[in-house]
Amino acid sequence: MIIVTRNFILVLMISVTELRKGTVFIEQRKPYLVIEYQHIKVGRGSATIKVKVRDMKSGSVLEKTFISGATVEEGEIERRKAQFLYSDEKNLNFMDPVSFEQFSISKSIGGGAEKFLEEGAEIFLQIFQGEPIHIELPLKVSLKVTEAPPGEKGDTKQGGSKEAVVETGYRLQVPLFVSVGDMIQINTESGEYAGRA
């Protein structure tokens, strides 16, 4: 970690080799969240660092390449607990569990989080300069199956799958034995079935 002063403000700089999945850094006054990290060393040349990042203001995903030894500004992110209330056409609506204040976040910032959020779910928001920029979901969520075609006798031998719908309206492939009313776990990173709840 390197401390740099810029206009009498201390700025923490970190080496790009310290970047990992989930790290937030700032480049050209924009906060980026590291989604994937790859350290590449080719022969005798210097190593390069490739990262896939999400621009936390616009939600766009892009790839960046750095030379080993480069530094970036460390992002100061505040984490705040929130309770999901409901979603509408453009926004996700939350409540602060301490002050009971209600607020909305654009679905573009949510990054598809609404498909894993049931009413009353508690999550953490990442706040940058007073603005929510990212919704932290748990790795797995448990949701109730609301639609699923019945499995036919003998189908389980093949280990196939069928499409099901959970209480949030999200559609995914599940094993044939899953039926309406079952609670299942879903991996929020891949969106795939992760087991029974």
PDB file of C-alpha atoms in Angstrom:
ATOM      1  CA  MET A   1       0.000   0.000   0.000  1.00  0.00           C
ATOM      2  CA  ILE A   2       1.308   3.453  -0.922  1.00  0.00           C
ATOM      3  CA  ILE A   3       0.012   6.738   0.487  1.00  0.00           C
ATOM      4  CA  VAL A   4       0.016   9.682  -1.917  1.00  0.00           C
ATOM      5  CA  THR A   5      -1.067  13.249  -1.193  1.00  0.00           C
ATOM      6  CA  ARG A   6      -3.179  14.955  -3.816  1.00  0.00           C
ATOM      7  CA  ASN A   7      -4.231  18.546  -2.988  1.00  0.00           C
ATOM      8  CA  PHE A   8      -3.586  17.844   0.718  1.00  0.00           C
ATOM      9  CA  ILE A   9      -5.829  14.747   0.647  1.00  0.00           C
ATOM     10  CA  LEU A  10      -4.304  11.366   1.452  1.00  0.00           C
ATOM     11  CA  VAL A  11      -5.015   8.815  -1.254  1.00  0.00           C
ATOM     12  CA  LEU A  12      -4.307   5.126  -0.678  1.00  0.00           C
ATOM     13  CA  MET A  13      -2.731   3.405  -3.659  1.00  0.00           C
ATOM     14  CA  ILE A  14      -2.534  -0.369  -4.012  1.00  0.00           C
ATOM     15  CA  SER A  15      -0.453  -2.483  -6.340  1.00  0.00           C
ATOM     16  CA  VAL A  16      -2.395  -4.158  -9.148  1.00  0.00           C
ATOM     17  CA  THR A  17      -0.994  -7.476  -7.895  1.00  0.00           C
ATOM     18  CA  GLU A  18      -3.132  -6.966  -4.748  1.00  0.00           C
ATOM     19  CA  LEU A  19      -6.354  -6.819  -6.768  1.00  0.00           C
ATOM     20  CA  ARG A  20      -8.646  -9.789  -6.180  1.00  0.00           C
ATOM     21  CA  LYS A  21     -12.248 -10.671  -6.915  1.00  0.00           C
ATOM     22  CA  GLY A  22     -14.444  -8.267  -4.946  1.00  0.00           C
ATOM     23  CA  THR A  23     -11.779  -5.542  -4.615  1.00  0.00           C
ATOM     24  CA  VAL A  24     -12.868  -2.003  -5.464  1.00  0.00           C
ATOM     25  CA  PHE A  25     -10.433   0.480  -7.018  1.00  0.00           C
ATOM     26  CA  ILE A  26     -10.743   3.917  -8.576  1.00  0.00           C
ATOM     27  CA  GLU A  27      -9.367   4.899 -11.957  1.00  0.00           C
ATOM     28  CA  GLN A  28     -10.094   8.272 -13.575  1.00  0.00           C
ATOM     29  CA  ARG A  29     -12.567   9.056 -10.750  1.00  0.00           C
ATOM     30  CA  LYS A  30     -14.684   5.979 -11.540  1.00  0.00           C
ATOM     31  CA  PRO A  31     -15.107   3.087  -9.092  1.00  0.00           C
ATOM     32  CA  TYR A  32     -14.544  -0.418 -10.481  1.00  0.00           C
ATOM     33  CA  LEU A  33     -15.370  -3.771  -8.883  1.00  0.00           C
ATOM     34  CA  VAL A  34     -13.040  -6.660  -9.805  1.00  0.00           C
ATOM     35  CA  ILE A  35     -15.073  -9.625 -11.110  1.00  0.00           C
ATOM     36  CA  GLU A  36     -12.183 -11.776 -12.400  1.00  0.00           C
ATOM     37  CA  TYR A  37      -8.426 -11.566 -11.841  1.00  0.00           C
ATOM     38  CA  GLN A  38      -5.696 -13.180 -13.945  1.00  0.00           C
ATOM     39  CA  HIS A  39      -1.903 -12.916 -13.452  1.00  0.00           C
ATOM     40  CA  ILE A  40      -0.086 -13.687 -16.729  1.00  0.00           C
ATOM     41  CA  LYS A  41       3.672 -14.252 -16.929  1.00  0.00           C
ATOM     42  CA  VAL A  42       5.112 -14.822 -20.371  1.00  0.00           C
ATOM     43  CA  GLY A  43       8.664 -16.131 -20.669  1.00  0.00           C
ATOM     44  CA  ARG A  44      11.292 -13.641 -19.596  1.00  0.00           C
ATOM     45  CA  GLY A  45       9.081 -10.606 -20.024  1.00  0.00           C
ATOM     46  CA  SER A  46       7.353  -8.779 -17.236  1.00  0.00           C
ATOM     47  CA  ALA A  47       4.058 -10.069 -15.918  1.00  0.00           C
ATOM     48  CA  THR A  48       0.740  -8.507 -16.823  1.00  0.00           C
ATOM     49  CA  ILE A  49      -2.439  -8.387 -14.791  1.00  0.00           C
ATOM     50  CA  LYS A  50      -5.763  -8.810 -16.593  1.00  0.00           C
ATOM     51  CA  VAL A  51      -8.935  -7.997 -14.719  1.00  0.00           C
ATOM     52  CA  LYS A  52     -12.567  -8.091 -15.707  1.00  0.00           C
ATOM     53  CA  VAL A  53     -14.266  -5.210 -13.912  1.00  0.00           C
ATOM     54  CA  ARG A  54     -17.719  -3.687 -13.506  1.00  0.00           C
ATOM     55  CA  ASP A  55     -17.984   0.097 -13.739  1.00  0.00           C
ATOM     56  CA  MET A  56     -19.976   0.564 -10.550  1.00  0.00           C
ATOM     57  CA  LYS A  57     -21.650   3.770 -11.730  1.00  0.00           C
ATOM     58  CA  SER A  58     -22.853   2.624 -15.167  1.00  0.00           C
ATOM     59  CA  GLY A  59     -22.959  -1.139 -14.558  1.00  0.00           C
ATOM     60  CA  SER A  60     -20.988  -1.909 -17.740  1.00  0.00           C
ATOM     61  CA  VAL A  61     -18.435  -4.750 -17.679  1.00  0.00           C
ATOM     62  CA  LEU A  62     -15.037  -4.336 -19.321  1.00  0.00           C
ATOM     63  CA  GLU A  63     -11.533  -5.786 -19.287  1.00  0.00           C
ATOM     64  CA  LYS A  64      -8.454  -3.885 -18.177  1.00  0.00           C
ATOM     65  CA  THR A  65      -4.793  -4.848 -18.475  1.00  0.00           C
ATOM     66  CA  PHE A  66      -2.044  -3.533 -16.196  1.00  0.00           C
ATOM     67  CA  ILE A  67       1.714  -4.021 -16.134  1.00  0.00           C
ATOM     68  CA  SER A  68       2.971  -5.702 -12.965  1.00  0.00           C
ATOM     69  CA  GLY A  69       4.121  -3.016 -10.540  1.00  0.00           C
ATOM     70  CA  ALA A  70       1.469  -0.470 -11.548  1.00  0.00           C
ATOM     71  CA  THR A  71      -0.718   1.028  -8.839  1.00  0.00           C
ATOM     72  CA  VAL A  72      -4.358   2.099  -8.636  1.00  0.00           C
ATOM     73  CA  GLU A  73      -6.283   4.144  -6.095  1.00  0.00           C
ATOM     74  CA  GLU A  74      -7.962   2.035  -3.445  1.00  0.00           C
ATOM     75  CA  GLY A  75     -11.718   2.560  -3.366  1.00  0.00           C
ATOM     76  CA  GLU A  76     -13.227   3.539  -0.033  1.00  0.00           C
ATOM     77  CA  ILE A  77     -16.544   1.763  -0.011  1.00  0.00           C
ATOM     78  CA  GLU A  78     -19.058   1.914   2.809  1.00  0.00           C
ATOM     79  CA  ARG A  79     -21.253  -1.140   3.411  1.00  0.00           C
ATOM     80  CA  ARG A  80     -24.813  -0.495   4.565  1.00  0.00           C
ATOM     81  CA  LYS A  81     -27.480  -3.048   5.464  1.00  0.00           C
ATOM     82  CA  ALA A  82     -30.830  -2.753   3.651  1.00  0.00           C
ATOM     83  CA  GLN A  83     -34.080  -4.712   3.425  1.00  0.00           C
ATOM     84  CA  PHE A  84     -35.609  -5.396  -0.002  1.00  0.00           C
ATOM     85  CA  LEU A  85     -39.240  -4.300  -0.302  1.00  0.00           C
ATOM     86  CA  TYR A  86     -40.290  -4.647  -3.961  1.00  0.00           C
ATOM     87  CA  SER A  87     -39.277  -3.896  -7.552  1.00  0.00           C
ATOM     88  CA  ASP A  88     -41.077  -1.873 -10.195  1.00  0.00           C
ATOM     89  CA  GLU A  89     -40.299  -1.273 -13.878  1.00  0.00           C
ATOM     90  CA  LYS A  90     -37.130   0.768 -13.327  1.00  0.00           C
ATOM     91  CA  ASN A  91     -36.155   0.514  -9.666  1.00  0.00           C
ATOM     92  CA  LEU A  92     -35.479  -1.784  -6.741  1.00  0.00           C
ATOM     93  CA  ASN A  93     -36.999  -0.413  -3.535  1.00  0.00           C
ATOM     94  CA  PHE A  94     -35.320  -0.879  -0.160  1.00  0.00           C
ATOM     95  CA  MET A  95     -35.680   0.198   3.450  1.00  0.00           C
ATOM     96  CA  ASP A  96     -32.969   1.094   5.943  1.00  0.00           C
ATOM     97  CA  PRO A  97     -33.602  -1.319   8.879  1.00  0.00           C
ATOM     98  CA  VAL A  98     -32.378   1.272  11.421  1.00  0.00           C
ATOM     99  CA  SER A  99     -34.064   4.516  10.305  1.00  0.00           C
ATOM    100  CA  PHE A 100     -36.917   2.836   8.351  1.00  0.00           C
ATOM    101  CA  GLU A 101     -36.223   5.304   5.518  1.00  0.00           C
ATOM    102  CA  GLN A 102     -37.254   3.953   2.097  1.00  0.00           C
ATOM    103  CA  PHE A 103     -35.163   4.522  -1.026  1.00  0.00           C
ATOM    104  CA  SER A 104     -34.864   3.292  -4.614  1.00  0.00           C
ATOM    105  CA  ILE A 105     -31.930   2.034  -6.667  1.00  0.00           C
ATOM    106  CA  SER A 106     -31.927   1.791 -10.457  1.00  0.00           C
ATOM    107  CA  LYS A 107     -32.140  -1.776 -11.776  1.00  0.00           C
ATOM    108  CA  SER A 108     -29.034  -1.046 -13.883  1.00  0.00           C
ATOM    109  CA  ILE A 109     -27.024  -0.731 -10.637  1.00  0.00           C
ATOM    110  CA  GLY A 110     -28.666  -3.896  -9.294  1.00  0.00           C
ATOM    111  CA  GLY A 111     -27.089  -5.970 -12.067  1.00  0.00           C
ATOM    112  CA  GLY A 112     -30.000  -8.432 -12.191  1.00  0.00           C
ATOM    113  CA  ALA A 113     -30.184  -8.835  -8.403  1.00  0.00           C
ATOM    114  CA  GLU A 114     -33.999  -8.663  -8.453  1.00  0.00           C
ATOM    115  CA  LYS A 115     -34.225 -12.240  -9.719  1.00  0.00           C
ATOM    116  CA  PHE A 116     -32.732 -13.427  -6.402  1.00  0.00           C
ATOM    117  CA  LEU A 117     -34.453 -11.028  -3.991  1.00  0.00           C
ATOM    118  CA  GLU A 118     -37.655 -11.977  -2.224  1.00  0.00           C
ATOM    119  CA  GLU A 119     -39.666  -9.485  -0.200  1.00  0.00           C
ATOM    120  CA  GLY A 120     -38.008  -8.868   3.172  1.00  0.00           C
ATOM    121  CA  ALA A 121     -34.557 -10.156   2.120  1.00  0.00           C
ATOM    122  CA  GLU A 122     -31.685  -8.429   3.924  1.00  0.00           C
ATOM    123  CA  ILE A 123     -28.634  -7.535   1.863  1.00  0.00           C
ATOM    124  CA  PHE A 124     -25.690  -5.139   1.969  1.00  0.00           C
ATOM    125  CA  LEU A 125     -25.300  -2.153  -0.340  1.00  0.00           C
ATOM    126  CA  GLN A 126     -21.917  -0.773  -1.317  1.00  0.00           C
ATOM    127  CA  ILE A 127     -21.932   3.027  -1.050  1.00  0.00           C
ATOM    128  CA  PHE A 128     -19.409   5.239  -2.885  1.00  0.00           C
ATOM    129  CA  GLN A 129     -19.442   9.001  -2.209  1.00  0.00           C
ATOM    130  CA  GLY A 130     -22.939   8.751  -0.709  1.00  0.00           C
ATOM    131  CA  GLU A 131     -24.434   6.874  -3.689  1.00  0.00           C
ATOM    132  CA  PRO A 132     -25.349   3.149  -3.748  1.00  0.00           C
ATOM    133  CA  ILE A 133     -23.259   1.532  -6.465  1.00  0.00           C
ATOM    134  CA  HIS A 134     -23.588  -2.221  -5.919  1.00  0.00           C
ATOM    135  CA  ILE A 135     -25.828  -4.805  -4.256  1.00  0.00           C
ATOM    136  CA  GLU A 136     -23.961  -7.554  -2.383  1.00  0.00           C
ATOM    137  CA  LEU A 137     -25.887 -10.796  -2.609  1.00  0.00           C
ATOM    138  CA  PRO A 138     -25.081 -13.914  -0.601  1.00  0.00           C
ATOM    139  CA  LEU A 139     -23.431 -16.682  -2.661  1.00  0.00           C
ATOM    140  CA  LYS A 140     -26.615 -18.781  -2.407  1.00  0.00           C
ATOM    141  CA  VAL A 141     -30.258 -17.864  -1.854  1.00  0.00           C
ATOM    142  CA  SER A 142     -33.214 -20.114  -1.005  1.00  0.00           C
ATOM    143  CA  LEU A 143     -36.368 -19.564  -3.061  1.00  0.00           C
ATOM    144  CA  LYS A 144     -39.660 -21.412  -3.445  1.00  0.00           C
ATOM    145  CA  VAL A 145     -40.550 -23.105  -6.750  1.00  0.00           C
ATOM    146  CA  THR A 146     -43.869 -21.733  -8.063  1.00  0.00           C
ATOM    147  CA  GLU A 147     -43.989 -23.432 -11.478  1.00  0.00           C
ATOM    148  CA  ALA A 148     -42.484 -26.725 -12.632  1.00  0.00           C
ATOM    149  CA  PRO A 149     -43.818 -29.382 -14.986  1.00  0.00           C
ATOM    150  CA  PRO A 150     -44.356 -32.724 -13.243  1.00  0.00           C
ATOM    151  CA  GLY A 151     -41.596 -35.288 -13.640  1.00  0.00           C
ATOM    152  CA  GLU A 152     -42.597 -38.438 -15.505  1.00  0.00           C
ATOM    153  CA  LYS A 153     -41.935 -41.918 -14.194  1.00  0.00           C
ATOM    154  CA  GLY A 154     -38.517 -43.171 -15.278  1.00  0.00           C
ATOM    155  CA  ASP A 155     -37.120 -39.690 -16.010  1.00  0.00           C
ATOM    156  CA  THR A 156     -34.720 -39.772 -13.057  1.00  0.00           C
ATOM    157  CA  LYS A 157     -32.566 -42.502 -14.623  1.00  0.00           C
ATOM    158  CA  GLN A 158     -31.261 -40.091 -17.235  1.00  0.00           C
ATOM    159  CA  GLY A 159     -30.332 -37.288 -14.823  1.00  0.00           C
ATOM    160  CA  GLY A 160     -32.030 -34.708 -17.033  1.00  0.00           C
ATOM    161  CA  SER A 161     -33.372 -31.303 -16.157  1.00  0.00           C
ATOM    162  CA  LYS A 162     -36.463 -29.186 -16.683  1.00  0.00           C
ATOM    163  CA  GLU A 163     -37.277 -25.496 -16.498  1.00  0.00           C
ATOM    164  CA  ALA A 164     -38.804 -24.161 -13.284  1.00  0.00           C
ATOM    165  CA  VAL A 165     -39.901 -20.735 -12.065  1.00  0.00           C
ATOM    166  CA  VAL A 166     -39.214 -19.471  -8.536  1.00  0.00           C
ATOM    167  CA  GLU A 167     -41.215 -16.949  -6.485  1.00  0.00           C
ATOM    168  CA  THR A 168     -39.278 -13.971  -7.903  1.00  0.00           C
ATOM    169  CA  GLY A 169     -40.196 -14.926 -11.478  1.00  0.00           C
ATOM    170  CA  TYR A 170     -36.684 -16.157 -12.297  1.00  0.00           C
ATOM    171  CA  ARG A 171     -36.522 -19.166 -14.661  1.00  0.00           C
ATOM    172  CA  LEU A 172     -33.798 -21.793 -14.356  1.00  0.00           C
ATOM    173  CA  GLN A 173     -32.989 -25.427 -15.097  1.00  0.00           C
ATOM    174  CA  VAL A 174     -33.570 -27.809 -12.175  1.00  0.00           C
ATOM    175  CA  PRO A 175     -33.348 -31.606 -11.736  1.00  0.00           C
ATOM    176  CA  LEU A 176     -36.451 -33.594 -12.680  1.00  0.00           C
ATOM    177  CA  PHE A 177     -37.341 -34.441  -9.060  1.00  0.00           C
ATOM    178  CA  VAL A 178     -37.976 -30.759  -8.138  1.00  0.00           C
ATOM    179  CA  SER A 179     -41.677 -29.918  -7.895  1.00  0.00           C
ATOM    180  CA  VAL A 180     -43.931 -26.945  -7.102  1.00  0.00           C
ATOM    181  CA  GLY A 181     -43.617 -25.860  -3.458  1.00  0.00           C
ATOM    182  CA  ASP A 182     -40.028 -27.104  -3.022  1.00  0.00           C
ATOM    183  CA  MET A 183     -37.439 -24.732  -1.559  1.00  0.00           C
ATOM    184  CA  ILE A 184     -34.259 -24.724  -3.645  1.00  0.00           C
ATOM    185  CA  GLN A 185     -30.887 -23.005  -3.395  1.00  0.00           C
ATOM    186  CA  ILE A 186     -29.652 -20.918  -6.309  1.00  0.00           C
ATOM    187  CA  ASN A 187     -26.057 -19.778  -6.858  1.00  0.00           C
ATOM    188  CA  THR A 188     -26.320 -15.986  -7.321  1.00  0.00           C
ATOM    189  CA  GLU A 189     -23.101 -15.757  -9.364  1.00  0.00           C
ATOM    190  CA  SER A 190     -24.028 -18.353 -11.993  1.00  0.00           C
ATOM    191  CA  GLY A 191     -27.827 -18.294 -11.602  1.00  0.00           C
ATOM    192  CA  GLU A 192     -27.840 -22.102 -11.500  1.00  0.00           C
ATOM    193  CA  TYR A 193     -29.555 -24.634  -9.248  1.00  0.00           C
ATOM    194  CA  ALA A 194     -27.316 -25.386  -6.248  1.00  0.00           C
ATOM    195  CA  GLY A 195     -29.364 -27.918  -4.290  1.00  0.00           C
ATOM    196  CA  ARG A 196     -32.368 -28.290  -2.040  1.00  0.00           C
ATOM    197  CA  ALA A 197     -32.781 -25.768   0.763  1.00  0.00           C
TER     198      ALA A 197
END
